[in-house]
Amino acid sequence: MEMANLGKLKVLILGSGGREHALLKACLKSPKVSEVIVAPGNGGMALEARCLNVDLTKPADILNLVRKQGIEFVIVGPEIPLAHGVVDVLEAAGILTYGPLLAGARLEASKAFSKDFLFRHKIPTASSQTFQKLDAAVEYIRHQSLPIVIKASGLAAGKGVVIATTLAEAEQALRDMMQTKIFGSSGDEVVIEEFMQGEEASIMLMVCGEEYLMLPPSQDHKRVGEGDTGLNTGGMGAYAPTTVVTPEVERRLREEIIVPTLKGLKADGIDYRGTLYVGIMVTSTGPRVVEFNVRFGDPECQVLLPLLETDPVEIMLAIAAGTFRSSNAQLRSGSTIIVVLAAGGYPGDIRKGDEIKLPANCPADVHIIHSGTQRLADGRVVTAGGRVLGVVAHAATLSEAAQKAYRIIPTIQFEGMHYRRDIGYRQLKRNAGK
Ligand SMILES: Nc1ncnc2c1ncn2[C@@H]1O[C@H](COP(=O)(O)OP(=O)(O)O)[C@@H](O)[C@H]1O
Ligand SMILES: [Mg+2]
C-alpha cells in the first residue's frame, strides 16, 4: 500500500472499550505509529498510553484536541462519534481519519434507513415495515405472525430490539419505544420485522469504496448465561473463524450481500471508507442481513485483529487515504477466542470500584484486554463498567485457544467476577463432528 511516504504518525484512538484497547495494542506494535493517544480510554489503556478526556458527541471538541496534540491520524472506535459526524469534521480539516462519513454512518444510526437501503438494492434481509405512529404500528402487528421483531430505529446501545413471542409483548415494546420513549428519540421510528430462523455470524469488512477485505467470520455470545440463556449483554465472548459460514455461504454472502451493498453505497453517492460490520443470519434459504454496524464489533474486534498478518494500522491508513488494495492484505492462520469477565450484577445493576488483581505476566499469544476499568491516582486498577476485562488467546485450533484463555482466568480476580465457560461451544461441537 502506498503509505511509505507518510513516515511515522501520531495517532489518536477514540473510544474507551475493549475494542479500543485492542486497537491500541495494534498501534503500539505498528511500525507506522510514532505515538498513540487515546480519548477517553480506560484503566488498562492508561497503563500503555496517554489518555485524554473528550466528549465523543462533540466533533468540534475532538478537532480541537487533534490540533492541540498534533495528531496526524485518527481511528474512530465506537458508533457515537461517527453518528455525530466526527469524520466529516476531521476530514474537512485535512486530518486523515479511519471511519465512515455521516452519510455512511446512517447505515447504523438509522435502522429505517438501512432497511430502505437493503430493499432498494435487493439485498436479502428480513421483510419489514417502518412506523412513526404508534396506532399504525399496533394495527400492523395484529396481522403479522409470531414471533415478531420490534426495533427502535435509532442508536440504543444494543438494547433497542425486542423479539416478541406474543401480541401483548409486541404491543408493550411498541408503547415503551414510541410512547414512553425509553430510548428517547431513537424510538421516534420503529422497524417491525419478520423473525428469521438460523444461526448468526458477524462479518467484518474493511472497506475502501468497492474494494474490501473480509476478515474471518466470527460469532459473538450475546446472552449472559451458558448455552445462550438469560439476559442480553453487550457480548460475553467471541471467536473466529466460524465455519457456520461454509464456502458456499461465503460465496453467496459475497455475491448477494457484500458486492451489492458496496455497489449500492456507491450508486447512492456514498464513498464508504472504514469498517462495515454485516450481521447475518445463516438461514435455510441462504445468508440474510440482520443489521449493519459502521465500526468493529466489540468483542469481535479483539479476536479479528490478531488474525491479520498485515499491520492493521497500515490497512486503516490506506483506507483512510483511499489507496487500499485488498490483494496487499494478508490474514493469519489459526483461531482466536475472547472470554469476557463481567462485573457482579451485569447486565443489571453492577458493582463498581472493586480492585482488580491481574497476573504479573501472560503466556505468548494471550492478552488481557480492558473494557470497564479505571486507573486510580494511586495506580490501582478498579472495575468501572459491566464488561470489565476480556482474555484473548490465539492458537492453531479453537479448542487450544480456548484452553489457553480459560487457563489464565483463575489468576485474575475481582469481587463479583463472572464469565461464560462455553465460549465457542457451537464451533467446538461442529469441530467434534456432532
Ligand atoms: N429479523 C430478525 N430475526 C431474528 N432475530 C433477529 C432479527 N433481528 C434481530 N434479531 C436478533 O436481535 C439481535 C439484535 O438485533 P440487531 O438488529 O442486531 O440490533 P442491535 O445490535 O442494534 O441491538 C440480533 O443480534 C439477533 O440475535
Ligand atoms: Mg446487532
Short mmCIF file of C-alpha atoms and ligand atoms in Angstrom, two decimals:
data_model
loop_
_atom_site.label_atom_id
_atom_site.label_comp_id
_atom_site.label_asym_id
_atom_site.label_seq_id
_atom_site.Cartn_x
_atom_site.Cartn_y
_atom_site.Cartn_z
CA MET A 1 0.00 0.00 0.00
CA GLU A 2 1.31 3.41 -0.94
CA MET A 3 1.76 4.76 2.54
CA ALA A 4 5.53 4.74 2.84
CA ASN A 5 5.76 8.47 2.12
CA LEU A 6 3.85 9.28 5.29
CA GLY A 7 6.52 8.13 7.73
CA LYS A 8 5.59 7.52 11.35
CA LEU A 9 2.41 9.15 12.56
CA LYS A 10 0.99 10.45 15.79
CA VAL A 11 -2.29 8.59 16.24
CA LEU A 12 -5.46 9.24 18.24
CA ILE A 13 -7.86 6.41 19.07
CA LEU A 14 -11.39 7.48 20.02
CA GLY A 15 -13.27 5.27 22.49
CA SER A 16 -12.92 3.53 25.82
CA GLY A 17 -13.86 -0.14 25.44
CA GLY A 18 -12.16 -3.46 24.78
CA ARG A 19 -12.30 -2.81 21.06
CA GLU A 20 -10.27 0.35 21.51
CA HIS A 21 -7.77 -1.40 23.78
CA ALA A 22 -7.25 -3.98 21.02
CA LEU A 23 -6.78 -1.15 18.51
CA LEU A 24 -4.27 0.45 20.89
CA LYS A 25 -2.28 -2.79 21.10
CA ALA A 26 -2.21 -2.92 17.27
CA CYS A 27 -0.97 0.69 17.17
CA LEU A 28 1.74 0.02 19.76
CA LYS A 29 3.03 -2.83 17.57
CA SER A 30 2.83 -0.90 14.32
CA PRO A 31 5.95 0.47 12.62
CA LYS A 32 3.70 3.21 11.17
CA VAL A 33 2.99 4.76 14.57
CA SER A 34 5.29 7.13 16.48
CA GLU A 35 2.93 7.84 19.40
CA VAL A 36 -0.65 6.97 20.40
CA ILE A 37 -3.10 8.97 22.45
CA VAL A 38 -6.49 7.58 23.49
CA ALA A 39 -9.60 9.60 24.28
CA PRO A 40 -11.19 8.93 26.66
CA GLY A 41 -9.56 5.48 27.21
CA ASN A 42 -9.83 3.20 30.27
CA GLY A 43 -7.78 1.82 33.14
CA GLY A 44 -5.85 -0.65 31.01
CA MET A 45 -5.12 1.78 28.21
CA ALA A 46 -3.87 4.28 30.79
CA LEU A 47 -1.06 1.81 31.61
CA GLU A 48 0.07 1.77 27.96
CA ALA A 49 -0.69 5.20 26.51
CA ARG A 50 -1.68 8.75 27.38
CA CYS A 51 -5.45 9.07 27.88
CA LEU A 52 -7.20 12.42 27.50
CA ASN A 53 -10.79 13.28 28.19
CA VAL A 54 -13.10 14.32 25.37
CA ASP A 55 -16.83 14.36 24.71
CA LEU A 56 -17.34 11.83 21.89
CA THR A 57 -20.58 13.54 20.82
CA LYS A 58 -18.73 16.81 20.05
CA PRO A 59 -16.74 16.71 16.79
CA ALA A 60 -15.53 20.31 17.31
CA ASP A 61 -14.00 19.36 20.68
CA ILE A 62 -12.35 16.34 19.08
CA LEU A 63 -10.90 18.54 16.31
CA ASN A 64 -9.53 20.91 18.97
CA LEU A 65 -7.83 18.04 20.74
CA VAL A 66 -6.41 16.75 17.45
CA ARG A 67 -4.95 20.18 16.63
CA LYS A 68 -3.60 20.80 20.12
CA GLN A 69 -1.86 17.41 20.24
CA GLY A 70 -0.61 17.49 16.65
CA ILE A 71 -2.48 14.28 15.76
CA GLU A 72 -1.98 13.06 12.18
CA PHE A 73 -4.27 10.03 12.05
CA VAL A 74 -7.49 9.33 13.93
CA ILE A 75 -9.05 5.87 14.40
CA VAL A 76 -12.69 6.03 15.46
CA GLY A 77 -13.74 3.04 17.61
CA PRO A 78 -17.44 3.40 18.53
CA GLU A 79 -20.57 4.42 16.62
CA ILE A 80 -21.49 7.50 18.66
CA PRO A 81 -18.83 9.90 17.29
CA LEU A 82 -19.48 8.55 13.77
CA ALA A 83 -23.20 9.27 14.13
CA HIS A 84 -22.26 12.81 15.20
CA GLY A 85 -20.23 13.35 12.04
CA VAL A 86 -16.73 13.36 13.52
CA VAL A 87 -15.18 12.04 10.30
CA ASP A 88 -16.77 14.80 8.22
CA VAL A 89 -15.34 17.44 10.57
CA LEU A 90 -11.86 15.90 10.76
CA GLU A 91 -11.61 15.26 7.01
CA ALA A 92 -12.74 18.81 6.23
CA ALA A 93 -9.86 19.97 8.44
CA GLY A 94 -7.44 17.77 6.46
CA ILE A 95 -6.97 15.10 9.18
CA LEU A 96 -6.60 11.52 7.95
CA THR A 97 -9.36 9.51 9.69
CA TYR A 98 -10.44 5.85 9.73
CA GLY A 99 -14.22 5.55 9.78
CA PRO A 100 -17.15 6.41 7.51
CA LEU A 101 -18.58 9.86 6.90
CA LEU A 102 -22.02 10.71 8.32
CA ALA A 103 -23.77 9.59 5.13
CA GLY A 104 -22.36 6.08 5.56
CA ALA A 105 -22.76 6.05 9.34
CA ARG A 106 -26.54 6.26 8.82
CA LEU A 107 -26.47 2.55 7.97
CA GLU A 108 -26.14 2.01 11.72
CA ALA A 109 -27.63 5.20 13.17
CA SER A 110 -30.98 4.58 11.46
CA LYS A 111 -32.33 1.06 11.07
CA ALA A 112 -35.17 2.57 9.00
CA PHE A 113 -32.56 3.97 6.59
CA SER A 114 -30.63 0.70 6.41
CA LYS A 115 -33.77 -1.37 5.73
CA ASP A 116 -34.72 1.05 2.97
CA PHE A 117 -31.18 0.71 1.56
CA LEU A 118 -31.38 -3.11 1.67
CA PHE A 119 -34.76 -3.23 -0.06
CA ARG A 120 -33.81 -0.70 -2.76
CA HIS A 121 -30.70 -2.68 -3.61
CA LYS A 122 -32.47 -6.07 -3.38
CA ILE A 123 -30.16 -7.45 -0.70
CA PRO A 124 -31.57 -10.44 1.24
CA THR A 125 -32.89 -9.40 4.66
CA ALA A 126 -35.99 -9.88 6.85
CA SER A 127 -39.10 -8.28 5.38
CA SER A 128 -40.08 -5.25 7.45
CA GLN A 129 -42.04 -2.03 7.71
CA THR A 130 -41.15 1.25 9.37
CA PHE A 131 -43.59 3.25 11.51
CA GLN A 132 -43.63 6.73 13.06
CA LYS A 133 -47.12 6.42 14.54
CA LEU A 134 -47.95 4.08 17.41
CA ASP A 135 -51.54 3.38 16.26
CA ALA A 136 -50.46 2.29 12.80
CA ALA A 137 -47.70 0.09 14.26
CA VAL A 138 -50.12 -1.59 16.69
CA GLU A 139 -52.63 -2.16 13.88
CA TYR A 140 -49.88 -3.68 11.68
CA ILE A 141 -48.68 -6.29 14.21
CA ARG A 142 -52.22 -7.69 14.58
CA HIS A 143 -51.90 -9.08 11.05
CA GLN A 144 -48.37 -10.49 11.38
CA SER A 145 -47.19 -13.89 12.51
CA LEU A 146 -45.27 -14.53 15.73
CA PRO A 147 -42.56 -14.25 16.87
CA ILE A 148 -42.09 -10.72 15.56
CA VAL A 149 -39.12 -8.41 15.92
CA ILE A 150 -39.57 -4.82 17.12
CA LYS A 151 -36.61 -2.46 16.71
CA ALA A 152 -36.08 1.13 17.79
CA SER A 153 -34.66 2.70 14.63
CA GLY A 154 -32.04 4.90 16.30
CA LEU A 155 -28.98 4.02 18.38
CA ALA A 156 -29.87 2.21 21.61
CA ALA A 157 -26.54 0.73 22.76
CA GLY A 158 -27.64 -2.78 21.75
CA LYS A 159 -30.81 -2.68 23.87
CA GLY A 160 -33.33 -1.49 21.30
CA VAL A 161 -34.52 -4.83 19.89
CA VAL A 162 -37.35 -6.97 21.27
CA ILE A 163 -38.21 -10.39 19.89
CA ALA A 164 -41.86 -10.68 20.88
CA THR A 165 -43.49 -14.09 21.11
CA THR A 166 -46.97 -12.76 21.94
CA LEU A 167 -49.02 -9.89 20.57
CA ALA A 168 -49.20 -8.32 24.05
CA GLU A 169 -45.41 -8.35 24.32
CA ALA A 170 -45.06 -6.79 20.88
CA GLU A 171 -47.58 -4.06 21.71
CA GLN A 172 -45.83 -3.35 25.02
CA ALA A 173 -42.49 -2.99 23.20
CA LEU A 174 -44.06 -0.53 20.76
CA ARG A 175 -45.54 1.51 23.64
CA ASP A 176 -42.23 1.51 25.53
CA MET A 177 -40.38 2.78 22.47
CA MET A 178 -42.90 5.13 20.85
CA GLN A 179 -44.93 6.42 23.81
CA THR A 180 -42.81 6.10 26.99
CA LYS A 181 -39.70 6.80 24.87
CA ILE A 182 -37.42 4.51 26.85
CA PHE A 183 -34.75 5.08 24.18
CA GLY A 184 -35.55 8.78 23.73
CA SER A 185 -35.75 9.97 20.13
CA SER A 186 -34.23 6.64 18.97
CA GLY A 187 -37.79 5.28 19.30
CA ASP A 188 -39.43 8.00 17.18
CA GLU A 189 -39.35 5.47 14.38
CA VAL A 190 -39.62 1.71 14.80
CA VAL A 191 -38.87 -1.09 12.39
CA ILE A 192 -41.13 -4.14 12.66
CA GLU A 193 -39.50 -7.16 11.18
CA GLU A 194 -40.10 -10.76 10.23
CA PHE A 195 -38.33 -13.22 12.57
CA MET A 196 -35.52 -15.10 10.80
CA GLN A 197 -34.60 -18.61 11.94
CA GLY A 198 -30.96 -19.63 11.79
CA GLU A 199 -27.51 -19.16 13.25
CA GLU A 200 -25.94 -15.69 13.34
CA ALA A 201 -22.46 -14.65 12.28
CA SER A 202 -20.60 -11.35 12.34
CA ILE A 203 -18.91 -10.34 9.09
CA MET A 204 -16.35 -7.58 9.44
CA LEU A 205 -15.29 -5.85 6.25
CA MET A 206 -12.56 -3.26 5.96
CA VAL A 207 -13.96 -1.17 3.13
CA CYS A 208 -12.48 1.38 0.75
CA GLY A 209 -15.22 2.17 -1.76
CA GLU A 210 -15.80 -1.03 -3.71
CA GLU A 211 -12.51 -2.56 -2.53
CA TYR A 212 -12.81 -4.64 0.63
CA LEU A 213 -11.05 -7.09 2.89
CA MET A 214 -13.32 -9.62 4.56
CA LEU A 215 -11.96 -10.61 7.95
CA PRO A 216 -12.67 -14.18 9.13
CA PRO A 217 -16.34 -14.65 10.07
CA SER A 218 -16.84 -14.55 13.83
CA GLN A 219 -19.54 -15.28 16.39
CA ASP A 220 -20.48 -13.21 19.42
CA HIS A 221 -22.25 -14.61 22.52
CA LYS A 222 -24.90 -12.06 23.48
CA ARG A 223 -26.63 -13.86 26.36
CA VAL A 224 -25.21 -13.72 29.85
CA GLY A 225 -25.68 -17.43 30.56
CA GLU A 226 -24.12 -20.61 29.24
CA GLY A 227 -25.93 -22.26 26.34
CA ASP A 228 -27.19 -18.80 25.27
CA THR A 229 -29.61 -18.37 28.17
CA GLY A 230 -30.53 -15.39 30.35
CA LEU A 231 -30.46 -11.68 29.60
CA ASN A 232 -28.83 -9.96 26.64
CA THR A 233 -25.46 -8.29 27.15
CA GLY A 234 -23.00 -6.28 25.09
CA GLY A 235 -21.34 -9.64 24.33
CA MET A 236 -19.82 -12.21 26.70
CA GLY A 237 -17.26 -13.59 24.28
CA ALA A 238 -16.44 -14.29 20.67
CA TYR A 239 -14.29 -16.45 18.46
CA ALA A 240 -13.10 -16.55 14.88
CA PRO A 241 -13.18 -18.05 12.35
CA THR A 242 -16.57 -19.75 12.40
CA THR A 243 -17.47 -22.45 9.88
CA VAL A 244 -21.17 -21.63 10.12
CA VAL A 245 -20.08 -19.58 7.12
CA THR A 246 -19.29 -22.51 4.84
CA PRO A 247 -17.53 -21.93 1.49
CA GLU A 248 -20.98 -21.98 -0.17
CA VAL A 249 -22.45 -19.50 2.33
CA GLU A 250 -19.37 -17.30 1.85
CA ARG A 251 -19.79 -17.35 -1.93
CA ARG A 252 -23.43 -16.27 -1.59
CA LEU A 253 -22.54 -13.73 1.09
CA ARG A 254 -20.05 -12.07 -1.24
CA GLU A 255 -22.27 -12.24 -4.34
CA GLU A 256 -25.68 -11.49 -2.86
CA ILE A 257 -24.81 -9.24 0.07
CA ILE A 258 -21.33 -7.68 0.07
CA VAL A 259 -20.93 -6.75 -3.59
CA PRO A 260 -24.48 -5.33 -3.93
CA THR A 261 -24.01 -3.38 -0.68
CA LEU A 262 -20.77 -1.75 -1.82
CA LYS A 263 -22.18 -1.08 -5.30
CA GLY A 264 -25.35 0.29 -3.70
CA LEU A 265 -23.39 2.66 -1.48
CA LYS A 266 -21.50 3.94 -4.49
CA ALA A 267 -24.70 4.30 -6.55
CA ASP A 268 -26.19 6.30 -3.68
CA GLY A 269 -23.21 8.66 -3.75
CA ILE A 270 -21.70 7.34 -0.52
CA ASP A 271 -17.90 6.96 -0.58
CA TYR A 272 -17.68 4.41 2.23
CA ARG A 273 -14.31 4.06 3.94
CA GLY A 274 -13.98 2.24 7.24
CA THR A 275 -15.20 -0.94 8.88
CA LEU A 276 -18.55 -2.26 7.75
CA TYR A 277 -20.00 -4.88 10.06
CA VAL A 278 -22.60 -7.05 8.41
CA GLY A 279 -24.60 -9.06 10.91
CA ILE A 280 -26.03 -12.06 9.08
CA MET A 281 -28.42 -14.89 9.80
CA VAL A 282 -27.49 -18.09 8.04
CA THR A 283 -30.97 -19.36 7.14
CA SER A 284 -32.16 -22.41 5.21
CA THR A 285 -32.51 -20.14 2.17
CA GLY A 286 -29.04 -18.62 2.50
CA PRO A 287 -27.40 -15.72 4.35
CA ARG A 288 -29.61 -12.70 5.10
CA VAL A 289 -28.71 -9.35 6.66
CA VAL A 290 -29.73 -8.77 10.30
CA GLU A 291 -28.16 -5.32 10.50
CA PHE A 292 -25.23 -3.14 9.57
CA ASN A 293 -22.82 -1.54 12.01
CA VAL A 294 -20.31 1.02 10.80
CA ARG A 295 -17.42 0.10 13.10
CA PHE A 296 -15.75 -3.00 14.52
CA GLY A 297 -17.87 -5.13 16.82
CA ASP A 298 -16.87 -5.35 20.47
CA PRO A 299 -15.80 -8.10 21.33
CA GLU A 300 -15.33 -9.27 17.69
CA CYS A 301 -12.57 -6.71 17.06
CA GLN A 302 -10.44 -8.27 19.78
CA VAL A 303 -10.43 -11.68 18.04
CA LEU A 304 -10.07 -10.32 14.50
CA LEU A 305 -7.06 -8.01 14.78
CA PRO A 306 -4.81 -10.91 15.89
CA LEU A 307 -5.87 -12.77 12.71
CA LEU A 308 -4.34 -10.08 10.48
CA GLU A 309 -0.83 -10.85 9.24
CA THR A 310 -0.65 -7.40 7.65
CA ASP A 311 -0.33 -4.47 10.08
CA PRO A 312 -3.94 -3.36 10.77
CA VAL A 313 -2.77 0.26 11.06
CA GLU A 314 -1.31 0.09 7.55
CA ILE A 315 -4.66 -1.15 6.24
CA MET A 316 -6.61 1.53 8.08
CA LEU A 317 -4.25 4.24 6.83
CA ALA A 318 -4.57 3.07 3.23
CA ILE A 319 -8.37 3.01 3.56
CA ALA A 320 -8.43 6.50 5.05
CA ALA A 321 -6.26 7.72 2.19
CA GLY A 322 -8.38 5.89 -0.41
CA THR A 323 -5.46 3.81 -1.72
CA PHE A 324 -6.30 0.40 -0.21
CA ARG A 325 -5.96 -2.75 -2.32
CA SER A 326 -7.24 -5.94 -0.69
CA SER A 327 -4.64 -8.01 -2.55
CA ASN A 328 -1.99 -6.38 -0.33
CA ALA A 329 -3.56 -7.57 2.93
CA GLN A 330 -2.82 -10.99 4.37
CA LEU A 331 -4.64 -12.99 7.02
CA ARG A 332 -3.04 -15.21 9.63
CA SER A 333 -3.99 -18.84 10.21
CA GLY A 334 -5.36 -20.30 13.44
CA SER A 335 -8.23 -19.37 15.73
CA THR A 336 -8.79 -16.71 18.34
CA ILE A 337 -11.16 -16.52 21.27
CA ILE A 338 -12.13 -13.85 23.77
CA VAL A 339 -13.76 -14.64 27.10
CA VAL A 340 -15.32 -11.59 28.73
CA LEU A 341 -15.05 -11.22 32.52
CA ALA A 342 -18.08 -9.27 33.71
CA ALA A 343 -18.79 -7.30 36.88
CA GLY A 344 -21.08 -8.61 39.61
CA GLY A 345 -24.72 -7.94 38.68
CA TYR A 346 -24.05 -7.49 34.95
CA PRO A 347 -26.14 -6.99 32.79
CA GLY A 348 -28.29 -5.46 35.56
CA ASP A 349 -27.11 -3.05 38.26
CA ILE A 350 -23.39 -3.57 38.51
CA ARG A 351 -20.78 -3.31 41.23
CA LYS A 352 -18.09 -0.72 40.58
CA GLY A 353 -14.83 0.27 42.23
CA ASP A 354 -13.62 -3.25 43.10
CA GLU A 355 -9.88 -3.69 42.88
CA ILE A 356 -8.68 -5.95 40.05
CA LYS A 357 -5.87 -8.44 40.58
CA LEU A 358 -4.00 -9.27 37.38
CA PRO A 359 -1.29 -11.86 36.71
CA ALA A 360 2.24 -10.47 36.51
CA ASN A 361 2.69 -11.84 33.00
CA CYS A 362 0.80 -13.77 30.33
CA PRO A 363 1.97 -16.55 28.02
CA ALA A 364 2.67 -15.64 24.39
CA ASP A 365 -0.49 -15.23 22.32
CA VAL A 366 -2.64 -14.47 25.40
CA HIS A 367 -3.66 -10.87 26.08
CA ILE A 368 -5.77 -9.25 28.75
CA ILE A 369 -7.90 -6.54 27.22
CA HIS A 370 -9.50 -3.90 29.43
CA SER A 371 -13.07 -2.67 28.93
CA GLY A 372 -14.82 -1.26 32.02
CA THR A 373 -11.79 -0.44 34.13
CA GLN A 374 -10.40 2.69 35.70
CA ARG A 375 -6.93 3.54 36.96
CA LEU A 376 -6.96 5.44 40.23
CA ALA A 377 -4.49 8.18 41.16
CA ASP A 378 -2.69 5.70 43.45
CA GLY A 379 -2.13 3.36 40.47
CA ARG A 380 -4.66 0.71 41.43
CA VAL A 381 -6.96 -0.51 38.65
CA VAL A 382 -10.62 -0.97 39.62
CA THR A 383 -13.84 -2.12 37.95
CA ALA A 384 -15.80 0.68 36.29
CA GLY A 385 -18.24 -0.97 33.89
CA GLY A 386 -20.28 -4.08 33.11
CA ARG A 387 -17.80 -5.85 30.89
CA VAL A 388 -14.57 -5.46 32.85
CA LEU A 389 -11.87 -7.47 31.06
CA GLY A 390 -11.51 -9.82 28.12
CA VAL A 391 -9.00 -12.63 27.83
CA VAL A 392 -7.89 -13.09 24.23
CA ALA A 393 -5.96 -16.16 23.08
CA HIS A 394 -4.68 -17.27 19.68
CA ALA A 395 -3.72 -20.86 18.78
CA ALA A 396 -3.70 -23.26 15.87
CA THR A 397 -7.18 -24.53 16.77
CA LEU A 398 -10.15 -23.11 18.63
CA SER A 399 -10.00 -25.73 21.34
CA GLU A 400 -6.34 -24.90 22.04
CA ALA A 401 -7.14 -21.18 22.04
CA ALA A 402 -9.99 -21.82 24.49
CA GLN A 403 -7.73 -23.86 26.77
CA LYS A 404 -5.13 -21.07 26.77
CA ALA A 405 -7.72 -18.41 27.61
CA TYR A 406 -9.51 -20.40 30.33
CA ARG A 407 -6.22 -21.44 31.93
CA ILE A 408 -5.27 -17.82 32.69
CA ILE A 409 -8.66 -16.75 34.10
CA PRO A 410 -8.15 -18.20 37.63
CA THR A 411 -5.17 -15.85 38.01
CA ILE A 412 -7.46 -12.84 37.53
CA GLN A 413 -9.61 -11.69 40.44
CA PHE A 414 -12.16 -9.06 41.33
CA GLU A 415 -15.22 -9.19 43.57
CA GLY A 416 -18.32 -10.50 41.76
CA MET A 417 -16.44 -11.55 38.59
CA HIS A 418 -18.40 -13.89 36.33
CA TYR A 419 -17.95 -15.28 32.84
CA ARG A 420 -19.26 -17.90 30.46
CA ARG A 421 -17.41 -21.19 30.40
CA ASP A 422 -18.73 -22.18 26.97
CA ILE A 423 -17.45 -19.51 24.58
CA GLY A 424 -17.13 -21.05 21.11
CA TYR A 425 -19.31 -24.05 22.00
CA ARG A 426 -21.17 -24.10 18.70
CA GLN A 427 -17.91 -24.31 16.77
CA LEU A 428 -16.33 -26.80 19.17
CA LYS A 429 -19.37 -29.03 18.64
CA ARG A 430 -19.05 -28.65 14.87
CA ASN A 431 -15.33 -29.47 15.09
CA ALA A 432 -16.14 -32.59 17.08
CA GLY A 433 -18.47 -33.57 14.23
CA LYS A 434 -21.54 -33.79 16.47
N1 LIG B 1 -35.27 -10.34 11.99
C1 LIG B 1 -34.68 -10.99 12.98
N2 LIG B 1 -34.90 -12.32 13.15
C2 LIG B 1 -34.33 -12.99 14.18
N3 LIG B 1 -33.54 -12.41 15.11
C3 LIG B 1 -33.28 -11.09 14.98
C4 LIG B 1 -33.83 -10.32 13.92
N4 LIG B 1 -33.40 -9.07 14.06
C5 LIG B 1 -32.62 -9.03 15.16
N5 LIG B 1 -32.55 -10.25 15.72
C6 LIG B 1 -31.79 -10.62 16.93
O1 LIG B 1 -31.68 -9.47 17.76
C7 LIG B 1 -30.31 -9.09 17.89
C8 LIG B 1 -30.20 -7.57 17.90
O2 LIG B 1 -30.71 -7.03 16.70
P1 LIG B 1 -29.86 -6.06 15.80
O3 LIG B 1 -30.65 -5.73 14.58
O4 LIG B 1 -28.51 -6.64 15.61
O5 LIG B 1 -29.82 -4.73 16.67
P2 LIG B 1 -28.76 -4.12 17.70
O6 LIG B 1 -27.47 -4.84 17.55
O7 LIG B 1 -28.70 -2.70 17.29
O8 LIG B 1 -29.39 -4.31 19.03
C9 LIG B 1 -29.61 -9.75 16.72
O9 LIG B 1 -28.25 -9.97 17.01
C10 LIG B 1 -30.40 -11.04 16.57
O10 LIG B 1 -29.99 -12.01 17.54
MG MG B 2 -26.55 -6.23 16.47
#
